[in-house]
CSV table of C-alpha atoms in Angstrom, one decimal:
chain,number,residue,atom,x,y,z
S,23,MET,CA,68.2,124.8,128.8
S,24,GLY,CA,71.5,126.4,129.9
S,25,ASP,CA,75.0,125.1,129.2
S,26,ILE,CA,76.4,124.8,132.7
S,27,PHE,CA,80.0,124.5,131.4
S,28,GLU,CA,79.8,127.7,129.2
S,29,ASP,CA,81.7,129.9,131.7
S,30,LEU,CA,84.5,127.3,132.1
S,31,ASP,CA,84.7,126.8,128.3
S,32,LYS,CA,85.0,130.5,127.6
S,33,GLN,CA,87.6,131.1,130.3
S,34,LYS,CA,91.0,132.2,128.9
S,35,PHE,CA,94.0,129.9,129.4
S,36,GLY,CA,95.5,131.0,132.7
S,37,ARG,CA,97.6,130.0,135.7
S,38,PHE,CA,95.2,127.2,136.7
S,39,HIS,CA,95.3,125.6,133.3
S,40,ALA,CA,99.1,125.9,133.1
S,41,ARG,CA,99.5,124.2,136.5
S,42,SER,CA,97.1,121.5,135.4
S,43,VAL,CA,99.1,120.8,132.2
S,44,LEU,CA,102.3,120.6,134.2
S,45,THR,CA,101.0,118.3,136.9
S,46,THR,CA,99.3,116.0,134.5
S,47,GLY,CA,102.0,116.2,131.8
S,48,MET,CA,104.8,115.0,134.1
S,49,GLY,CA,103.1,111.6,134.2
S,50,VAL,CA,103.3,111.1,130.4
S,51,PHE,CA,106.8,112.6,130.5
S,52,THR,CA,107.6,109.7,132.8
S,53,ASP,CA,105.8,107.3,130.4
S,54,GLY,CA,107.9,108.6,127.5
S,55,TYR,CA,111.1,108.1,129.6
S,56,ASP,CA,110.2,104.6,130.7
S,57,LEU,CA,108.9,103.3,127.4
S,58,SER,CA,111.7,104.7,125.2
S,59,SER,CA,114.6,104.1,127.6
S,60,VAL,CA,114.2,100.4,127.3
S,61,GLY,CA,114.6,100.6,123.5
S,62,ILE,CA,117.8,102.6,124.0
S,63,VAL,CA,119.4,100.1,126.4
S,64,LEU,CA,117.8,96.9,125.0
S,65,ALA,CA,120.9,95.6,123.4
S,66,ILE,CA,123.0,95.9,126.5
S,67,ILE,CA,120.3,94.4,128.7
S,68,LEU,CA,120.3,91.3,126.4
S,69,SER,CA,124.1,91.2,126.6
S,70,ALA,CA,124.1,91.5,130.4
S,71,TYR,CA,121.9,88.5,130.7
S,72,GLY,CA,123.9,86.5,128.1
S,73,ILE,CA,121.1,86.5,125.5
S,74,THR,CA,122.7,86.5,122.1
S,75,LYS,CA,121.3,86.1,118.6
S,76,SER,CA,122.4,82.5,118.7
S,77,ASN,CA,120.0,81.9,121.6
S,78,PRO,CA,116.9,80.1,120.3
S,79,ASN,CA,114.7,82.4,122.5
S,80,TYR,CA,116.5,85.6,121.4
S,81,VAL,CA,113.4,87.1,119.6
S,82,LEU,CA,111.1,86.0,122.5
S,83,PHE,CA,113.2,87.7,125.2
S,84,THR,CA,113.7,90.8,123.1
S,85,SER,CA,109.9,91.1,122.7
S,86,LEU,CA,109.2,90.3,126.4
S,87,ILE,CA,111.7,92.9,127.7
S,88,ALA,CA,110.4,95.6,125.3
S,89,GLY,CA,106.7,94.6,125.5
S,90,SER,CA,106.0,93.6,129.1
S,91,ALA,CA,105.3,97.2,130.2
S,92,LEU,CA,102.8,97.5,127.4
S,93,ILE,CA,101.0,94.4,128.4
S,94,GLY,CA,100.8,95.8,132.0
S,95,ALA,CA,99.6,99.1,130.6
S,96,ALA,CA,96.5,97.4,129.0
S,97,VAL,CA,95.7,95.8,132.4
S,98,GLY,CA,96.3,99.1,134.3
S,99,ALA,CA,94.1,101.0,131.9
S,100,ILE,CA,91.1,98.8,132.5
S,101,ILE,CA,91.6,98.8,136.3
S,102,PHE,CA,91.9,102.6,136.6
S,103,GLY,CA,89.1,103.2,134.0
S,104,GLU,CA,86.7,101.5,136.5
S,105,LEU,CA,88.2,103.2,139.5
S,106,ALA,CA,87.9,106.7,137.9
S,107,LYS,CA,84.1,106.4,137.9
S,108,ARG,CA,84.3,106.9,141.6
S,109,GLY,CA,86.4,110.1,141.3
S,110,ARG,CA,89.2,111.5,139.2
S,111,LYS,CA,91.1,113.0,142.1
S,112,LYS,CA,90.6,110.1,144.4
S,113,PHE,CA,93.1,107.9,142.5
S,114,TYR,CA,95.3,110.5,140.9
S,115,GLY,CA,98.9,110.2,142.0
S,116,VAL,CA,98.7,106.4,142.6
S,117,ASP,CA,99.7,106.0,138.9
S,118,VAL,CA,103.0,107.9,139.2
S,119,LEU,CA,103.7,106.2,142.6
S,120,ILE,CA,103.5,102.9,140.8
S,121,LEU,CA,105.8,104.2,138.0
S,122,GLY,CA,108.3,105.5,140.5
S,123,LEU,CA,108.6,102.5,142.7
S,124,ALA,CA,108.7,100.0,139.8
S,125,ALA,CA,111.4,102.1,138.1
S,126,ILE,CA,113.6,101.8,141.2
S,127,MET,CA,112.9,98.0,141.5
S,128,GLN,CA,114.5,97.4,138.1
S,129,ILE,CA,117.9,98.0,139.7
S,130,PHE,CA,117.5,94.7,141.6
S,131,ALA,CA,116.4,92.5,138.7
S,132,VAL,CA,118.9,89.6,139.1
S,133,ASN,CA,117.6,87.8,136.1
S,134,VAL,CA,115.7,88.5,132.9
S,135,TYR,CA,112.5,87.0,134.2
S,136,LEU,CA,112.4,89.3,137.2
S,137,LEU,CA,113.1,92.3,135.0
S,138,ILE,CA,110.1,91.3,132.8
S,139,ALA,CA,107.9,91.0,135.8
S,140,ILE,CA,108.9,94.4,137.2
S,141,ARG,CA,108.3,96.1,133.9
S,142,LEU,CA,104.9,94.4,133.8
S,143,ILE,CA,104.1,96.2,137.1
S,144,LEU,CA,105.5,99.4,135.8
S,145,GLY,CA,103.2,99.1,132.9
S,146,ILE,CA,100.1,99.1,135.2
S,147,GLY,CA,101.2,102.6,136.2
S,148,VAL,CA,101.6,103.6,132.6
S,149,GLY,CA,98.1,102.4,131.7
S,150,ALA,CA,96.6,104.2,134.7
S,151,ASP,CA,98.3,107.5,133.6
S,152,TYR,CA,97.1,107.1,130.0
S,153,VAL,CA,93.6,106.9,131.3
S,154,MET,CA,93.7,109.6,134.0
S,155,SER,CA,95.9,112.3,132.6
S,156,PRO,CA,94.3,113.2,129.3
S,157,MET,CA,90.8,112.8,130.8
S,158,ILE,CA,91.7,115.2,133.7
S,159,MET,CA,93.3,117.6,131.2
S,160,GLY,CA,90.2,117.6,129.0
S,161,GLU,CA,87.8,118.0,131.9
S,162,HIS,CA,89.7,121.0,133.3
S,163,SER,CA,90.4,122.6,130.0
S,164,ASN,CA,88.6,125.5,128.3
S,165,ALA,CA,87.1,124.8,124.8
S,166,LYS,CA,89.4,127.0,122.8
S,167,ASP,CA,92.6,125.4,124.0
S,168,ARG,CA,91.6,121.9,124.7
S,169,GLY,CA,93.4,120.4,121.7
S,170,LYS,CA,96.6,122.2,122.4
S,171,THR,CA,96.3,121.4,126.1
S,172,ILE,CA,96.0,117.6,125.5
S,173,GLY,CA,98.3,117.6,122.5
S,174,PHE,CA,101.1,119.3,124.3
S,175,GLY,CA,100.5,118.0,127.8
S,176,PHE,CA,100.2,114.4,126.7
S,177,GLY,CA,101.6,114.1,123.2
S,178,MET,CA,104.6,116.3,123.3
S,179,MET,CA,105.6,115.7,126.9
S,180,TRP,CA,106.1,112.1,126.0
S,181,GLY,CA,108.7,113.1,123.5
S,182,PHE,CA,110.5,115.3,126.0
S,183,GLY,CA,110.7,112.2,128.3
S,184,ALA,CA,112.3,110.3,125.5
S,185,ILE,CA,114.9,113.0,125.1
S,186,LEU,CA,115.7,112.8,128.8
S,187,ALA,CA,116.2,109.0,128.4
S,188,ALA,CA,118.7,109.6,125.6
S,189,PHE,CA,120.4,112.3,127.6
S,190,THR,CA,120.7,110.1,130.7
S,191,TYR,CA,122.2,107.3,128.6
S,192,MET,CA,124.7,109.7,127.1
S,193,ILE,CA,125.8,111.2,130.4
S,194,PHE,CA,126.2,107.9,132.3
S,195,GLY,CA,127.5,106.0,129.3
S,196,PRO,CA,129.8,107.9,126.9
S,197,VAL,CA,130.5,110.8,129.3
S,198,LEU,CA,131.0,109.2,132.7
S,199,GLY,CA,132.0,105.8,131.3
S,200,VAL,CA,129.7,103.7,133.5
S,201,SER,CA,130.0,100.0,132.5
S,202,ASP,CA,127.2,98.4,130.5
S,203,ALA,CA,126.4,96.1,133.4
S,204,ILE,CA,125.4,99.1,135.6
S,205,LEU,CA,124.5,101.5,132.8
S,206,TRP,CA,121.2,99.9,131.8
S,207,ARG,CA,120.0,99.7,135.5
S,208,VAL,CA,120.8,103.4,136.1
S,209,VAL,CA,119.0,104.5,132.9
S,210,LEU,CA,115.9,102.5,133.7
S,211,ALA,CA,115.8,103.5,137.4
S,212,MET,CA,116.1,107.2,136.7
S,213,GLY,CA,112.6,107.1,135.5
S,214,ALA,CA,111.6,107.3,139.1
S,215,VAL,CA,112.7,110.9,139.4
S,216,PRO,CA,110.1,112.7,137.3
S,217,ALA,CA,107.4,110.3,138.5
S,218,LEU,CA,107.9,110.8,142.3
S,219,THR,CA,108.2,114.6,141.9
S,220,VAL,CA,104.6,115.0,141.0
S,221,VAL,CA,102.9,112.6,143.5
S,222,TYR,CA,102.2,115.4,145.9
S,223,LEU,CA,101.0,117.9,143.2
S,224,ARG,CA,98.5,115.3,141.8
S,225,ARG,CA,97.1,114.6,145.2
S,226,LYS,CA,96.4,118.3,145.7
S,227,MET,CA,94.6,118.8,142.3
S,228,PRO,CA,90.9,119.7,142.6
S,229,GLU,CA,88.3,117.3,141.4
S,230,THR,CA,87.2,118.1,137.8
S,231,PRO,CA,84.1,120.2,137.3
S,232,ARG,CA,82.6,117.7,134.9
S,233,PHE,CA,82.8,114.8,137.4
S,234,ILE,CA,81.4,117.1,140.2
S,235,ALA,CA,78.4,118.0,138.0
S,236,ARG,CA,77.5,115.1,135.8
S,237,ILE,CA,78.5,112.1,138.0
S,238,ALA,CA,78.4,113.4,141.6
S,239,GLY,CA,75.5,115.8,140.9
S,240,ASP,CA,76.9,118.2,143.5
S,241,LYS,CA,75.6,121.7,142.5
S,242,LYS,CA,77.2,123.6,145.3
S,243,SER,CA,80.7,122.2,144.7
S,244,PHE,CA,80.2,122.8,141.0
S,245,GLU,CA,79.3,126.5,141.6
S,246,ASP,CA,82.3,126.9,143.8
S,247,GLU,CA,84.5,125.4,141.1
S,248,VAL,CA,83.2,127.8,138.5
S,249,LYS,CA,83.9,130.7,140.8
S,250,TYR,CA,87.4,129.4,141.4
S,251,VAL,CA,88.4,128.8,137.8
S,252,ALA,CA,86.2,131.3,135.8
S,253,HIS,CA,85.9,133.9,138.6
S,254,LYS,CA,82.1,134.0,138.1
S,255,SER,CA,79.2,133.3,140.4
S,256,VAL,CA,76.5,131.1,139.0
S,257,ARG,CA,73.3,129.6,140.4
S,258,ILE,CA,72.2,126.2,138.9
S,259,GLN,CA,68.5,125.2,138.8
S,260,GLY,CA,67.6,121.6,137.9
S,261,ASP,CA,69.1,118.2,138.2
S,262,ILE,CA,72.7,118.2,136.7
S,263,GLN,CA,73.5,114.6,137.5
S,264,ASP,CA,73.6,112.2,134.4
S,265,LYS,CA,71.1,109.4,135.0
S,266,HIS,CA,72.0,107.5,131.8
S,267,ASN,CA,74.1,104.3,132.0
S,268,PHE,CA,76.9,102.8,129.9
S,269,LYS,CA,74.6,100.7,127.7
S,270,TYR,CA,72.6,103.8,126.7
S,271,TYR,CA,75.6,105.8,125.4
S,272,PHE,CA,77.4,102.8,124.0
S,273,HIS,CA,74.4,101.8,121.9
S,274,LYS,CA,74.0,105.4,120.7
S,275,TYR,CA,77.7,106.1,119.8
S,276,ARG,CA,79.2,102.6,119.5
S,277,ARG,CA,80.5,103.2,115.9
S,278,GLU,CA,82.6,106.2,117.1
S,279,TYR,CA,83.9,104.4,120.2
S,280,ILE,CA,84.9,101.3,118.4
S,281,SER,CA,86.6,103.4,115.7
S,282,ALA,CA,88.6,105.2,118.4
S,283,MET,CA,89.8,101.9,119.8
S,284,VAL,CA,90.7,100.6,116.3
S,285,LEU,CA,92.7,103.7,115.5
S,286,TRP,CA,94.8,103.5,118.7
S,287,PHE,CA,95.3,99.7,118.1
S,288,PHE,CA,96.6,100.5,114.5
S,289,TYR,CA,98.6,103.5,115.6
S,290,ASP,CA,100.6,101.8,118.4
S,291,GLN,CA,101.6,98.9,116.2
S,292,VAL,CA,103.2,101.4,113.8
S,293,ALA,CA,104.6,103.8,116.3
S,294,TYR,CA,106.0,101.3,118.8
S,295,ALA,CA,107.9,99.4,116.1
S,296,GLY,CA,110.0,102.6,115.8
S,297,ILE,CA,110.0,103.4,119.5
S,298,LEU,CA,111.2,100.0,120.7
S,299,PHE,CA,113.4,98.9,117.8
S,300,GLY,CA,114.3,102.1,115.9
S,301,PRO,CA,117.3,102.8,118.3
S,302,THR,CA,118.7,99.3,117.6
S,303,LEU,CA,117.4,97.6,114.5
S,304,ILE,CA,116.9,100.6,112.3
S,305,ALA,CA,119.6,102.9,113.7
S,306,SER,CA,122.3,100.3,113.2
S,307,LYS,CA,121.7,100.3,109.5
S,308,MET,CA,122.8,103.9,109.5
S,309,GLY,CA,125.7,103.5,111.8
S,310,LEU,CA,124.1,105.5,114.6
S,311,SER,CA,124.2,104.9,118.3
S,312,PRO,CA,120.8,104.5,120.2
S,313,ASP,CA,121.1,107.9,121.9
S,314,ALA,CA,122.1,109.8,118.7
S,315,TRP,CA,119.2,108.2,116.9
S,316,THR,CA,116.8,109.4,119.6
S,317,TYR,CA,118.1,113.0,119.5
S,318,LEU,CA,117.9,113.2,115.7
S,319,MET,CA,114.3,111.8,115.6
S,320,GLU,CA,113.1,114.2,118.3
S,321,VAL,CA,114.1,117.2,116.1
S,322,PHE,CA,111.4,116.1,113.7
S,323,THR,CA,109.0,115.3,116.6
S,324,ILE,CA,109.3,118.9,117.9
S,325,ALA,CA,108.7,120.3,114.4
S,326,GLY,CA,105.6,118.2,114.1
S,327,GLY,CA,104.4,119.3,117.5
S,328,ILE,CA,104.8,123.0,116.6
S,329,VAL,CA,102.5,122.4,113.5
S,330,MET,CA,100.0,120.6,115.7
S,331,LEU,CA,99.9,123.4,118.3
S,332,ALA,CA,99.3,126.0,115.6
S,333,LEU,CA,96.5,124.1,113.8
S,334,ILE,CA,94.7,121.6,116.1
S,335,ASP,CA,92.1,124.0,117.6
S,336,ARG,CA,91.8,126.1,114.3
S,337,LYS,CA,91.6,123.4,111.7
S,338,GLY,CA,90.4,120.6,113.9
S,339,ARG,CA,91.5,117.1,114.8
S,340,LYS,CA,90.2,115.2,111.8
S,341,LEU,CA,92.2,116.8,109.0
S,342,LEU,CA,95.5,116.6,111.0
S,343,GLN,CA,94.9,113.0,111.8
S,344,ILE,CA,94.1,112.0,108.2
S,345,VAL,CA,97.1,113.8,106.7
S,346,GLY,CA,99.4,112.5,109.5
S,347,PHE,CA,98.5,108.9,109.1
S,348,LEU,CA,98.8,109.2,105.3
S,349,GLY,CA,102.2,110.8,105.7
S,350,MET,CA,103.4,108.1,108.0
S,351,GLY,CA,102.3,105.3,105.6
S,352,ILE,CA,103.7,107.0,102.4
S,353,PHE,CA,107.1,107.8,104.0
S,354,LEU,CA,107.5,104.3,105.4
S,355,LEU,CA,107.1,103.0,101.9
S,356,ILE,CA,109.6,105.5,100.6
S,357,PHE,CA,112.1,104.5,103.4
S,358,ASP,CA,111.8,100.9,102.4
S,359,GLY,CA,112.4,101.7,98.8
S,360,ILE,CA,115.6,103.7,99.4
S,361,SER,CA,116.8,101.0,101.8
S,362,ARG,CA,116.3,98.2,99.2
S,363,VAL,CA,118.4,100.1,96.6
S,364,GLY,CA,121.2,100.8,99.1
S,365,ILE,CA,120.7,104.6,99.5
S,366,VAL,CA,120.4,104.4,103.3
S,367,ALA,CA,123.7,102.5,103.7
S,368,VAL,CA,125.6,104.9,101.3
S,369,LEU,CA,123.8,108.1,102.4
S,370,PRO,CA,122.5,107.7,105.9
S,371,ILE,CA,121.2,111.3,106.0
S,372,ALA,CA,118.7,110.5,103.3
S,373,GLY,CA,117.4,107.6,105.4
S,374,MET,CA,117.2,109.8,108.5
S,375,MET,CA,115.3,112.5,106.7
S,376,VAL,CA,112.7,110.2,105.1
S,377,TYR,CA,112.2,108.2,108.3
S,378,GLY,CA,112.1,111.3,110.5
S,379,ILE,CA,109.6,113.1,108.3
S,380,GLY,CA,107.2,110.2,108.2
S,381,MET,CA,107.5,108.5,111.6
S,382,GLN,CA,108.2,111.6,113.6
S,383,PHE,CA,107.0,114.8,111.9
S,384,PHE,CA,103.7,113.5,110.4
S,385,ASN,CA,103.2,111.4,113.5
S,386,GLN,CA,103.4,114.3,116.0
S,387,ALA,CA,101.6,116.7,113.7
S,388,GLY,CA,98.7,114.2,113.5
S,389,PRO,CA,97.8,111.0,115.3
S,390,GLY,CA,100.7,111.1,117.8
S,391,SER,CA,99.0,114.2,119.3
S,392,ILE,CA,95.4,113.1,118.8
S,393,THR,CA,94.8,109.4,118.9
S,394,ALA,CA,97.9,108.6,120.9
S,395,SER,CA,97.1,111.4,123.3
S,396,GLY,CA,93.8,109.8,124.2
S,397,MET,CA,92.0,112.8,122.7
S,398,TYR,CA,89.2,110.8,121.0
S,399,GLY,CA,88.5,108.7,124.1
S,400,VAL,CA,88.1,112.0,126.0
S,401,GLU,CA,86.2,114.0,123.5
S,402,LEU,CA,83.8,111.4,122.0
S,403,ALA,CA,82.5,110.0,125.3
S,404,PRO,CA,80.3,111.9,127.8
S,405,THR,CA,81.4,112.4,131.4
S,406,LYS,CA,79.4,109.5,132.8
S,407,ILE,CA,81.3,106.8,130.8
S,408,ARG,CA,84.4,108.8,129.8
S,409,SER,CA,86.8,106.9,132.0
S,410,GLN,CA,85.6,103.5,130.7
S,411,ILE,CA,85.7,104.5,127.0
S,412,GLN,CA,89.1,106.0,127.6
S,413,SER,CA,90.3,102.8,129.3
S,414,TYR,CA,89.1,100.7,126.4
S,415,THR,CA,90.9,102.9,123.8
S,416,VAL,CA,94.1,102.9,125.9
S,417,ALA,CA,93.9,99.1,126.3
S,418,ALA,CA,93.4,98.7,122.6
S,419,GLY,CA,96.4,100.9,121.9
S,420,ARG,CA,98.6,99.1,124.5
S,421,SER,CA,97.5,95.8,123.0
S,422,GLY,CA,98.7,97.1,119.6
S,423,ALA,CA,102.0,98.2,121.0
S,424,ALA,CA,102.5,94.9,122.8
S,425,LEU,CA,101.7,93.1,119.6
S,426,SER,CA,104.2,95.2,117.8
S,427,SER,CA,106.9,94.3,120.3
S,428,PHE,CA,106.3,90.7,119.4
S,429,VAL,CA,105.4,90.9,115.7
S,430,PHE,CA,107.9,93.5,114.4
S,431,PRO,CA,111.1,91.7,115.4
S,432,ALA,CA,109.8,88.6,113.7
S,433,LEU,CA,108.7,90.5,110.6
S,434,PHE,CA,112.0,92.3,110.5
S,435,LEU,CA,114.3,89.4,111.3
S,436,VAL,CA,112.4,86.4,109.9
S,437,LEU,CA,110.2,87.6,107.0
S,438,GLY,CA,112.4,90.5,105.9
S,439,GLU,CA,112.6,94.3,106.3
S,440,SER,CA,110.4,95.1,103.3
S,441,PHE,CA,107.5,93.0,104.6
S,442,ALA,CA,107.7,94.7,108.0
S,443,PHE,CA,107.5,98.2,106.5
S,444,TYR,CA,104.7,97.2,104.1
S,445,TYR,CA,102.7,95.9,107.1
S,446,LEU,CA,103.2,99.1,109.1
S,447,ALA,CA,102.5,101.4,106.1
S,448,GLY,CA,99.3,99.5,105.4
S,449,LEU,CA,98.1,100.0,109.0
S,450,ALA,CA,98.8,103.7,108.8
S,451,ILE,CA,96.9,104.2,105.5
S,452,ALA,CA,94.0,102.1,106.8
S,453,ALA,CA,93.8,104.3,109.9
S,454,SER,CA,93.5,107.4,107.8
S,455,VAL,CA,90.5,105.8,106.0
S,456,VAL,CA,88.9,104.9,109.4
S,457,THR,CA,89.3,108.5,110.5
S,458,LEU,CA,87.8,109.9,107.3
S,459,ILE,CA,84.7,107.6,107.4
S,460,PHE,CA,83.9,107.1,111.1
S,461,ILE,CA,85.3,109.9,113.2
S,462,PRO,CA,83.5,113.3,113.6
S,463,GLU,CA,85.2,116.6,114.2
S,464,THR,CA,85.5,117.1,118.0
S,465,LYS,CA,86.9,120.6,118.4
S,466,GLY,CA,85.0,123.2,120.5
S,467,SER,CA,82.7,122.4,123.4
S,468,LEU,CA,83.5,119.1,125.0
S,469,GLU,CA,79.8,118.4,125.8
S,470,LYS,CA,78.8,119.0,122.1
S,471,ALA,CA,81.6,116.8,120.8
S,472,ALA,CA,80.5,114.0,123.1
S,473,GLY,CA,76.8,114.4,122.4
S,474,GLU,CA,76.2,115.2,126.0
S,475,ILE,CA,74.7,118.7,125.6
S,476,GLY,CA,71.4,117.3,124.5
S,477,GLU,CA,71.2,114.9,127.5
S,478,MET,CA,71.2,117.5,130.3
S,479,GLY,CA,67.5,117.9,130.6
S,480,ASP,CA,65.8,121.0,132.1
S,481,ILE,CA,68.6,123.0,133.6
S,482,THR,CA,68.8,126.8,134.0
S,483,VAL,CA,71.9,128.8,134.8
S,484,ALA,CA,71.8,132.2,136.4
S,485,GLY,CA,75.1,134.1,136.2
S,486,GLY,CA,76.7,137.2,137.5
S,487,LYS,CA,80.0,138.8,138.3
């Protein structure tokens, strides 16, 4: 039996891969902008609609504004996970078109209910992109650089989008002095710019070789793709189409798939508590503005991303994820401890360092670049059911994030700060244990990681220059 993807896996990272990372990465760049910008302007949105802390529905409106896009993302993930079974390329670009149009529509939200509805629609585009982009990255990537490709193109590009959101807020707010009534609309609507710039590029991307071979079963198109990407002529003998169904693979690998869903569900509860409410609830304790908080936190994020890029394809995903989750949990407990004794109020730099190391550095060096990049949904599932498994992991993550948008404000404001941080730290530590026990190492060949290499039957590959 020949490995039909060997030439693609061994191909060095080149222009085609770089263009693929840019085209797919701009979608999650937009996601990072859209999902973090609402946290930056959340306080002035509430003020613009006359929603104060004395309002009996203050916590509910706070949660709905912050979390409506996340609810929409869970829905969008399921829809596009099913659509992608018919072709990755066929629906690629629709996701960012939804993102762009919904971002513009936020300008015209005359009341809080309309804003919530628009962000729900925007979330459908977010969920679609979370399914499509890492999957397309993984299916186009070579084996040696797949971890870096997904980790950078999906994990770190999200952070760069968050930086742009903070920069946009600073330019239009403190620098240009735009009034709060207009400022939040401008900041949210600017998310349309990166989204709409890549619609054309996404529509021009080639179909992935994995889809062509294992789902479409088109040997001629697959041979052409190998020649285009790897610059080698190959001749395939045998049936390359996967005849197995979802039930077959899910029964065989259900433990791994369910674990991947649980991990993203846990992760997003922890991470989105900081993303949505860090710039307001947590930053205010340290006397920082929302944009200043975002800038400072991204310094730790970039440092964590550099560590991830250096180690993820050498040491593997599992070690980085275990250490990352443990670091997040431990430093959240330390942050709560120094908050309770008053160190954060007296010495804000200490609070920023502890929170930044835990929630940004360890996050990006580990699960933020692995679980939250959709890496396990891509690498644990074979091509035939990859879009579906990816959609379920994304939906689980978005459900966790939406839950966090409702639960964390209540925990923080009603049950107390310490209870909230204990809850989040407990989830992070539990996620490290789930990774240790249930998740295999997935670096190297995508087909070997997904258990697909043994399902290819009697196939021979003849190659040449």
